[in-house]
Amino acid sequence: RKIACGAQHSLALSAGGQVYSWGENDCGQLGLNHQNDKYSPTLVTDNVAHLTMVGIAAGSQHTLAWTKDSDIFAWGRGSEGQLGYGVQSKDDEQHVIVGEESWKPQRCPFAKGARTLGIDAGDAHTILVTETGSVFSCGSNVSGQLGIGRSIMT
């Protein structure tokens, strides 16, 4: 079991691997495919109902969850690239690009193929550590929080 808190939203991961969310939802950070706030835990089902999650993370207004097979799902505010989608063509599985919000969980290519050890999120950035010790980061780097030098975004 695990819990995570964003700026004004909260998450819980059940023993069975289901994600529950509640709180503010102005950017879709609850993953419920709408922008209505929720005042009690609500099961997140879009695109993840059939999966067993093993981890959750909450940024200020974005959320991530992942499976034991390291399938990563991200949703909420993506204005700084913190969802890890990058820029994708219309032929890709997902059609979310940097700068967009996602109101429901979308499979994320962030560190695709790497075995996820853990993910954490800040205000507008996300950091992932793999089982081999590699570190991946995405989102805003205005204060150097991505650990890649002085670039603004990756």
PDB file of N, CA and C in Angstrom, residues 65-143:
ATOM      1  N   ALA A  65       1.711   6.413 -12.345  1.00  0.00           N
ATOM      2  CA  ALA A  65       1.544   5.091 -11.746  1.00  0.00           C
ATOM      3  C   ALA A  65       2.258   4.101 -12.648  1.00  0.00           C
ATOM      4  N   TRP A  66       2.768   3.004 -12.066  1.00  0.00           N
ATOM      5  CA  TRP A  66       3.485   2.034 -12.873  1.00  0.00           C
ATOM      6  C   TRP A  66       3.224   0.619 -12.383  1.00  0.00           C
ATOM      7  N   THR A  67       3.410  -0.322 -13.333  1.00  0.00           N
ATOM      8  CA  THR A  67       3.187  -1.737 -13.064  1.00  0.00           C
ATOM      9  C   THR A  67       4.515  -2.416 -12.754  1.00  0.00           C
ATOM     10  N   LYS A  68       4.461  -3.666 -12.305  1.00  0.00           N
ATOM     11  CA  LYS A  68       5.691  -4.422 -12.033  1.00  0.00           C
ATOM     12  C   LYS A  68       6.496  -4.650 -13.301  1.00  0.00           C
ATOM     13  N   ASP A  69       5.824  -4.616 -14.461  1.00  0.00           N
ATOM     14  CA  ASP A  69       6.510  -4.755 -15.747  1.00  0.00           C
ATOM     15  C   ASP A  69       7.020  -3.422 -16.276  1.00  0.00           C
ATOM     16  N   SER A  70       6.959  -2.391 -15.444  1.00  0.00           N
ATOM     17  CA  SER A  70       7.452  -1.047 -15.756  1.00  0.00           C
ATOM     18  C   SER A  70       6.664  -0.339 -16.844  1.00  0.00           C
ATOM     19  N   ASP A  71       5.390  -0.690 -16.994  1.00  0.00           N
ATOM     20  CA  ASP A  71       4.507   0.112 -17.839  1.00  0.00           C
ATOM     21  C   ASP A  71       4.141   1.347 -17.025  1.00  0.00           C
ATOM     22  N   ILE A  72       4.488   2.513 -17.545  1.00  0.00           N
ATOM     23  CA  ILE A  72       4.281   3.769 -16.824  1.00  0.00           C
ATOM     24  C   ILE A  72       3.098   4.503 -17.435  1.00  0.00           C
ATOM     25  N   PHE A  73       2.232   5.017 -16.573  1.00  0.00           N
ATOM     26  CA  PHE A  73       1.090   5.819 -16.998  1.00  0.00           C
ATOM     27  C   PHE A  73       1.194   7.172 -16.315  1.00  0.00           C
ATOM     28  N   ALA A  74       0.882   8.240 -17.070  1.00  0.00           N
ATOM     29  CA  ALA A  74       0.972   9.599 -16.541  1.00  0.00           C
ATOM     30  C   ALA A  74      -0.258  10.377 -16.964  1.00  0.00           C
ATOM     31  N   TRP A  75      -0.673  11.343 -16.107  1.00  0.00           N
ATOM     32  CA  TRP A  75      -1.822  12.174 -16.439  1.00  0.00           C
ATOM     33  C   TRP A  75      -1.790  13.451 -15.613  1.00  0.00           C
ATOM     34  N   GLY A  76      -2.575  14.424 -16.055  1.00  0.00           N
ATOM     35  CA  GLY A  76      -2.634  15.723 -15.390  1.00  0.00           C
ATOM     36  C   GLY A  76      -1.955  16.802 -16.221  1.00  0.00           C
ATOM     37  N   ARG A  77      -1.386  17.789 -15.534  1.00  0.00           N
ATOM     38  CA  ARG A  77      -0.737  18.911 -16.209  1.00  0.00           C
ATOM     39  C   ARG A  77       0.559  18.461 -16.887  1.00  0.00           C
ATOM     40  N   GLY A  78       0.713  18.858 -18.150  1.00  0.00           N
ATOM     41  CA  GLY A  78       1.907  18.489 -18.891  1.00  0.00           C
ATOM     42  C   GLY A  78       2.609  19.675 -19.509  1.00  0.00           C
ATOM     43  N   SER A  79       2.329  20.869 -19.023  1.00  0.00           N
ATOM     44  CA  SER A  79       2.805  22.099 -19.662  1.00  0.00           C
ATOM     45  C   SER A  79       4.318  22.219 -19.734  1.00  0.00           C
ATOM     46  N   GLU A  80       5.051  21.552 -18.871  1.00  0.00           N
ATOM     47  CA  GLU A  80       6.506  21.638 -18.865  1.00  0.00           C
ATOM     48  C   GLU A  80       7.158  20.342 -19.343  1.00  0.00           C
ATOM     49  N   GLY A  81       6.353  19.400 -19.828  1.00  0.00           N
ATOM     50  CA  GLY A  81       6.898  18.120 -20.265  1.00  0.00           C
ATOM     51  C   GLY A  81       7.013  17.099 -19.148  1.00  0.00           C
ATOM     52  N   GLN A  82       6.430  17.392 -17.981  1.00  0.00           N
ATOM     53  CA  GLN A  82       6.577  16.528 -16.818  1.00  0.00           C
ATOM     54  C   GLN A  82       5.858  15.184 -16.934  1.00  0.00           C
ATOM     55  N   LEU A  83       4.987  15.021 -17.929  1.00  0.00           N
ATOM     56  CA  LEU A  83       4.312  13.735 -18.117  1.00  0.00           C
ATOM     57  C   LEU A  83       5.205  12.730 -18.843  1.00  0.00           C
ATOM     58  N   GLY A  84       6.302  13.196 -19.415  1.00  0.00           N
ATOM     59  CA  GLY A  84       7.248  12.294 -20.051  1.00  0.00           C
ATOM     60  C   GLY A  84       6.845  11.787 -21.412  1.00  0.00           C
ATOM     61  N   TYR A  85       5.831  12.394 -22.026  1.00  0.00           N
ATOM     62  CA  TYR A  85       5.371  11.926 -23.330  1.00  0.00           C
ATOM     63  C   TYR A  85       6.296  12.334 -24.457  1.00  0.00           C
ATOM     64  N   GLY A  86       6.952  13.474 -24.326  1.00  0.00           N
ATOM     65  CA  GLY A  86       7.735  13.986 -25.436  1.00  0.00           C
ATOM     66  C   GLY A  86       6.812  14.401 -26.566  1.00  0.00           C
ATOM     67  N   VAL A  87       7.372  14.576 -27.737  1.00  0.00           N
ATOM     68  CA  VAL A  87       6.579  14.936 -28.917  1.00  0.00           C
ATOM     69  C   VAL A  87       6.370  13.663 -29.722  1.00  0.00           C
ATOM     70  N   GLN A  88       5.126  13.347 -30.020  1.00  0.00           N
ATOM     71  CA  GLN A  88       4.816  12.122 -30.739  1.00  0.00           C
ATOM     72  C   GLN A  88       4.021  12.430 -31.990  1.00  0.00           C
ATOM     73  N   SER A  89       4.224  11.598 -33.002  1.00  0.00           N
ATOM     74  CA  SER A  89       3.477  11.779 -34.244  1.00  0.00           C
ATOM     75  C   SER A  89       2.087  11.192 -34.111  1.00  0.00           C
ATOM     76  N   LYS A  90       1.228  11.469 -35.073  1.00  0.00           N
ATOM     77  CA  LYS A  90      -0.133  10.969 -35.051  1.00  0.00           C
ATOM     78  C   LYS A  90      -0.203   9.453 -35.188  1.00  0.00           C
ATOM     79  N   ASP A  91       0.884   8.826 -35.622  1.00  0.00           N
ATOM     80  CA  ASP A  91       0.893   7.375 -35.775  1.00  0.00           C
ATOM     81  C   ASP A  91       1.208   6.652 -34.475  1.00  0.00           C
ATOM     82  N   ASP A  92       1.665   7.370 -33.461  1.00  0.00           N
ATOM     83  CA  ASP A  92       1.990   6.744 -32.184  1.00  0.00           C
ATOM     84  C   ASP A  92       0.722   6.334 -31.442  1.00  0.00           C
ATOM     85  N   GLU A  93       0.908   5.463 -30.458  1.00  0.00           N
ATOM     86  CA  GLU A  93      -0.213   4.953 -29.682  1.00  0.00           C
ATOM     87  C   GLU A  93      -0.956   6.073 -28.954  1.00  0.00           C
ATOM     88  N   GLN A  94      -0.229   7.032 -28.430  1.00  0.00           N
ATOM     89  CA  GLN A  94      -0.846   8.141 -27.706  1.00  0.00           C
ATOM     90  C   GLN A  94      -0.681   9.417 -28.513  1.00  0.00           C
ATOM     91  N   HIS A  95      -1.575  10.344 -28.325  1.00  0.00           N
ATOM     92  CA  HIS A  95      -1.542  11.592 -29.081  1.00  0.00           C
ATOM     93  C   HIS A  95      -1.379  12.789 -28.154  1.00  0.00           C
ATOM     94  N   VAL A  96      -0.651  12.621 -27.078  1.00  0.00           N
ATOM     95  CA  VAL A  96      -0.412  13.706 -26.140  1.00  0.00           C
ATOM     96  C   VAL A  96       0.989  14.242 -26.393  1.00  0.00           C
ATOM     97  N   ILE A  97       1.124  15.540 -26.464  1.00  0.00           N
ATOM     98  CA  ILE A  97       2.436  16.135 -26.671  1.00  0.00           C
ATOM     99  C   ILE A  97       2.761  17.076 -25.520  1.00  0.00           C
ATOM    100  N   VAL A  98       4.024  17.459 -25.437  1.00  0.00           N
ATOM    101  CA  VAL A  98       4.444  18.394 -24.400  1.00  0.00           C
ATOM    102  C   VAL A  98       3.558  19.629 -24.457  1.00  0.00           C
ATOM    103  N   GLY A  99       3.109  20.071 -23.304  1.00  0.00           N
ATOM    104  CA  GLY A  99       2.286  21.266 -23.235  1.00  0.00           C
ATOM    105  C   GLY A  99       0.807  20.970 -23.121  1.00  0.00           C
ATOM    106  N   GLU A 100       0.425  19.709 -23.260  1.00  0.00           N
ATOM    107  CA  GLU A 100      -0.983  19.353 -23.148  1.00  0.00           C
ATOM    108  C   GLU A 100      -1.266  18.695 -21.811  1.00  0.00           C
ATOM    109  N   GLU A 101      -2.515  18.716 -21.437  1.00  0.00           N
ATOM    110  CA  GLU A 101      -2.976  17.979 -20.270  1.00  0.00           C
ATOM    111  C   GLU A 101      -3.559  16.652 -20.727  1.00  0.00           C
ATOM    112  N   SER A 102      -3.543  15.696 -19.840  1.00  0.00           N
ATOM    113  CA  SER A 102      -4.236  14.440 -20.068  1.00  0.00           C
ATOM    114  C   SER A 102      -5.148  14.214 -18.877  1.00  0.00           C
ATOM    115  N   TRP A 103      -6.431  14.085 -19.129  1.00  0.00           N
ATOM    116  CA  TRP A 103      -7.399  13.926 -18.041  1.00  0.00           C
ATOM    117  C   TRP A 103      -7.572  12.486 -17.610  1.00  0.00           C
ATOM    118  N   LYS A 104      -6.882  11.566 -18.282  1.00  0.00           N
ATOM    119  CA  LYS A 104      -6.946  10.155 -17.894  1.00  0.00           C
ATOM    120  C   LYS A 104      -5.568   9.537 -18.093  1.00  0.00           C
ATOM    121  N   PRO A 105      -5.289   8.416 -17.445  1.00  0.00           N
ATOM    122  CA  PRO A 105      -3.982   7.780 -17.591  1.00  0.00           C
ATOM    123  C   PRO A 105      -3.680   7.431 -19.046  1.00  0.00           C
ATOM    124  N   GLN A 106      -2.466   7.772 -19.466  1.00  0.00           N
ATOM    125  CA  GLN A 106      -1.983   7.441 -20.803  1.00  0.00           C
ATOM    126  C   GLN A 106      -0.642   6.732 -20.647  1.00  0.00           C
ATOM    127  N   ARG A 107      -0.453   5.664 -21.415  1.00  0.00           N
ATOM    128  CA  ARG A 107       0.829   4.956 -21.377  1.00  0.00           C
ATOM    129  C   ARG A 107       1.928   5.918 -21.810  1.00  0.00           C
ATOM    130  N   CYS A 108       2.990   5.913 -21.068  1.00  0.00           N
ATOM    131  CA  CYS A 108       4.063   6.881 -21.242  1.00  0.00           C
ATOM    132  C   CYS A 108       5.332   6.190 -21.731  1.00  0.00           C
ATOM    133  N   PRO A 109       5.975   6.711 -22.773  1.00  0.00           N
ATOM    134  CA  PRO A 109       7.210   6.096 -23.269  1.00  0.00           C
ATOM    135  C   PRO A 109       8.450   6.464 -22.462  1.00  0.00           C
ATOM    136  N   PHE A 110       8.281   7.235 -21.414  1.00  0.00           N
ATOM    137  CA  PHE A 110       9.374   7.671 -20.552  1.00  0.00           C
ATOM    138  C   PHE A 110      10.190   6.458 -20.099  1.00  0.00           C
ATOM    139  N   ALA A 111      11.475   6.409 -20.447  1.00  0.00           N
ATOM    140  CA  ALA A 111      12.385   5.320 -20.072  1.00  0.00           C
ATOM    141  C   ALA A 111      11.873   3.962 -20.537  1.00  0.00           C
ATOM    142  N   LYS A 112      11.264   3.920 -21.706  1.00  0.00           N
ATOM    143  CA  LYS A 112      10.668   2.687 -22.235  1.00  0.00           C
ATOM    144  C   LYS A 112      11.702   1.565 -22.280  1.00  0.00           C
ATOM    145  N   GLY A 113      11.307   0.405 -21.796  1.00  0.00           N
ATOM    146  CA  GLY A 113      12.169  -0.763 -21.801  1.00  0.00           C
ATOM    147  C   GLY A 113      13.018  -0.905 -20.548  1.00  0.00           C
ATOM    148  N   ALA A 114      13.103   0.117 -19.744  1.00  0.00           N
ATOM    149  CA  ALA A 114      13.889   0.051 -18.510  1.00  0.00           C
ATOM    150  C   ALA A 114      13.009  -0.468 -17.372  1.00  0.00           C
ATOM    151  N   ARG A 115      13.586  -1.255 -16.485  1.00  0.00           N
ATOM    152  CA  ARG A 115      12.856  -1.761 -15.316  1.00  0.00           C
ATOM    153  C   ARG A 115      12.827  -0.657 -14.255  1.00  0.00           C
ATOM    154  N   THR A 116      11.643  -0.202 -13.902  1.00  0.00           N
ATOM    155  CA  THR A 116      11.471   0.915 -12.987  1.00  0.00           C
ATOM    156  C   THR A 116      11.667   0.488 -11.542  1.00  0.00           C
ATOM    157  N   LEU A 117      12.550   1.174 -10.846  1.00  0.00           N
ATOM    158  CA  LEU A 117      12.724   0.967  -9.412  1.00  0.00           C
ATOM    159  C   LEU A 117      11.837   1.944  -8.643  1.00  0.00           C
ATOM    160  N   GLY A 118      11.789   3.193  -9.112  1.00  0.00           N
ATOM    161  CA  GLY A 118      10.965   4.192  -8.449  1.00  0.00           C
ATOM    162  C   GLY A 118      10.806   5.435  -9.287  1.00  0.00           C
ATOM    163  N   ILE A 119       9.728   6.163  -9.029  1.00  0.00           N
ATOM    164  CA  ILE A 119       9.446   7.432  -9.703  1.00  0.00           C
ATOM    165  C   ILE A 119       9.007   8.414  -8.638  1.00  0.00           C
ATOM    166  N   ASP A 120       9.450   9.654  -8.772  1.00  0.00           N
ATOM    167  CA  ASP A 120       8.935  10.716  -7.919  1.00  0.00           C
ATOM    168  C   ASP A 120       8.717  11.946  -8.785  1.00  0.00           C
ATOM    169  N   ALA A 121       7.931  12.867  -8.280  1.00  0.00           N
ATOM    170  CA  ALA A 121       7.554  14.037  -9.064  1.00  0.00           C
ATOM    171  C   ALA A 121       7.608  15.280  -8.197  1.00  0.00           C
ATOM    172  N   GLY A 122       7.994  16.380  -8.823  1.00  0.00           N
ATOM    173  CA  GLY A 122       7.991  17.678  -8.174  1.00  0.00           C
ATOM    174  C   GLY A 122       6.898  18.536  -8.770  1.00  0.00           C
ATOM    175  N   ASP A 123       7.055  19.840  -8.642  1.00  0.00           N
ATOM    176  CA  ASP A 123       6.048  20.762  -9.150  1.00  0.00           C
ATOM    177  C   ASP A 123       5.797  20.558 -10.634  1.00  0.00           C
ATOM    178  N   ALA A 124       6.831  20.589 -11.446  1.00  0.00           N
ATOM    179  CA  ALA A 124       6.675  20.465 -12.899  1.00  0.00           C
ATOM    180  C   ALA A 124       7.771  19.588 -13.493  1.00  0.00           C
ATOM    181  N   HIS A 125       8.222  18.590 -12.734  1.00  0.00           N
ATOM    182  CA  HIS A 125       9.224  17.660 -13.259  1.00  0.00           C
ATOM    183  C   HIS A 125       9.008  16.275 -12.666  1.00  0.00           C
ATOM    184  N   THR A 126       9.601  15.281 -13.331  1.00  0.00           N
ATOM    185  CA  THR A 126       9.485  13.888 -12.920  1.00  0.00           C
ATOM    186  C   THR A 126      10.854  13.238 -13.033  1.00  0.00           C
ATOM    187  N   ILE A 127      11.203  12.402 -12.052  1.00  0.00           N
ATOM    188  CA  ILE A 127      12.471  11.679 -12.030  1.00  0.00           C
ATOM    189  C   ILE A 127      12.168  10.190 -11.885  1.00  0.00           C
ATOM    190  N   LEU A 128      12.854   9.366 -12.676  1.00  0.00           N
ATOM    191  CA  LEU A 128      12.689   7.917 -12.637  1.00  0.00           C
ATOM    192  C   LEU A 128      14.047   7.281 -12.417  1.00  0.00           C
ATOM    193  N   VAL A 129      14.109   6.271 -11.562  1.00  0.00           N
ATOM    194  CA  VAL A 129      15.328   5.499 -11.336  1.00  0.00           C
ATOM    195  C   VAL A 129      15.036   4.061 -11.744  1.00  0.00           C
ATOM    196  N   THR A 130      15.954   3.474 -12.521  1.00  0.00           N
ATOM    197  CA  THR A 130      15.784   2.089 -12.964  1.00  0.00           C
ATOM    198  C   THR A 130      16.489   1.128 -12.008  1.00  0.00           C
ATOM    199  N   GLU A 131      16.196  -0.147 -12.161  1.00  0.00           N
ATOM    200  CA  GLU A 131      16.831  -1.168 -11.330  1.00  0.00           C
ATOM    201  C   GLU A 131      18.341  -1.221 -11.532  1.00  0.00           C
ATOM    202  N   THR A 132      18.831  -0.755 -12.683  1.00  0.00           N
ATOM    203  CA  THR A 132      20.276  -0.753 -12.941  1.00  0.00           C
ATOM    204  C   THR A 132      20.946   0.533 -12.469  1.00  0.00           C
ATOM    205  N   GLY A 133      20.164   1.440 -11.896  1.00  0.00           N
ATOM    206  CA  GLY A 133      20.723   2.678 -11.362  1.00  0.00           C
ATOM    207  C   GLY A 133      20.716   3.849 -12.321  1.00  0.00           C
ATOM    208  N   SER A 134      20.176   3.668 -13.518  1.00  0.00           N
ATOM    209  CA  SER A 134      20.069   4.797 -14.448  1.00  0.00           C
ATOM    210  C   SER A 134      18.986   5.755 -13.962  1.00  0.00           C
ATOM    211  N   VAL A 135      19.185   7.033 -14.224  1.00  0.00           N
ATOM    212  CA  VAL A 135      18.231   8.060 -13.823  1.00  0.00           C
ATOM    213  C   VAL A 135      17.730   8.771 -15.079  1.00  0.00           C
ATOM    214  N   PHE A 136      16.411   8.906 -15.187  1.00  0.00           N
ATOM    215  CA  PHE A 136      15.778   9.629 -16.282  1.00  0.00           C
ATOM    216  C   PHE A 136      14.995  10.787 -15.678  1.00  0.00           C
ATOM    217  N   SER A 137      14.963  11.912 -16.377  1.00  0.00           N
ATOM    218  CA  SER A 137      14.217  13.058 -15.878  1.00  0.00           C
ATOM    219  C   SER A 137      13.517  13.753 -17.036  1.00  0.00           C
ATOM    220  N   CYS A 138      12.410  14.415 -16.716  1.00  0.00           N
ATOM    221  CA  CYS A 138      11.692  15.189 -17.729  1.00  0.00           C
ATOM    222  C   CYS A 138      10.942  16.315 -17.042  1.00  0.00           C
ATOM    223  N   GLY A 139      10.625  17.330 -17.826  1.00  0.00           N
ATOM    224  CA  GLY A 139       9.876  18.461 -17.303  1.00  0.00           C
ATOM    225  C   GLY A 139      10.717  19.717 -17.206  1.00  0.00           C
ATOM    226  N   SER A 140      10.302  20.612 -16.360  1.00  0.00           N
ATOM    227  CA  SER A 140      10.978  21.888 -16.196  1.00  0.00           C
ATOM    228  C   SER A 140      12.334  21.706 -15.538  1.00  0.00           C
ATOM    229  N   ASN A 141      13.316  22.451 -16.033  1.00  0.00           N
ATOM    230  CA  ASN A 141      14.656  22.441 -15.466  1.00  0.00           C
ATOM    231  C   ASN A 141      15.100  23.856 -15.105  1.00  0.00           C
ATOM    232  N   VAL A 142      14.154  24.739 -14.841  1.00  0.00           N
ATOM    233  CA  VAL A 142      14.438  26.146 -14.615  1.00  0.00           C
ATOM    234  C   VAL A 142      15.422  26.367 -13.461  1.00  0.00           C
ATOM    235  N   SER A 143      15.434  25.477 -12.473  1.00  0.00           N
ATOM    236  CA  SER A 143      16.361  25.603 -11.348  1.00  0.00           C
ATOM    237  C   SER A 143      17.380  24.470 -11.308  1.00  0.00           C
TER     238      SER A 143
END
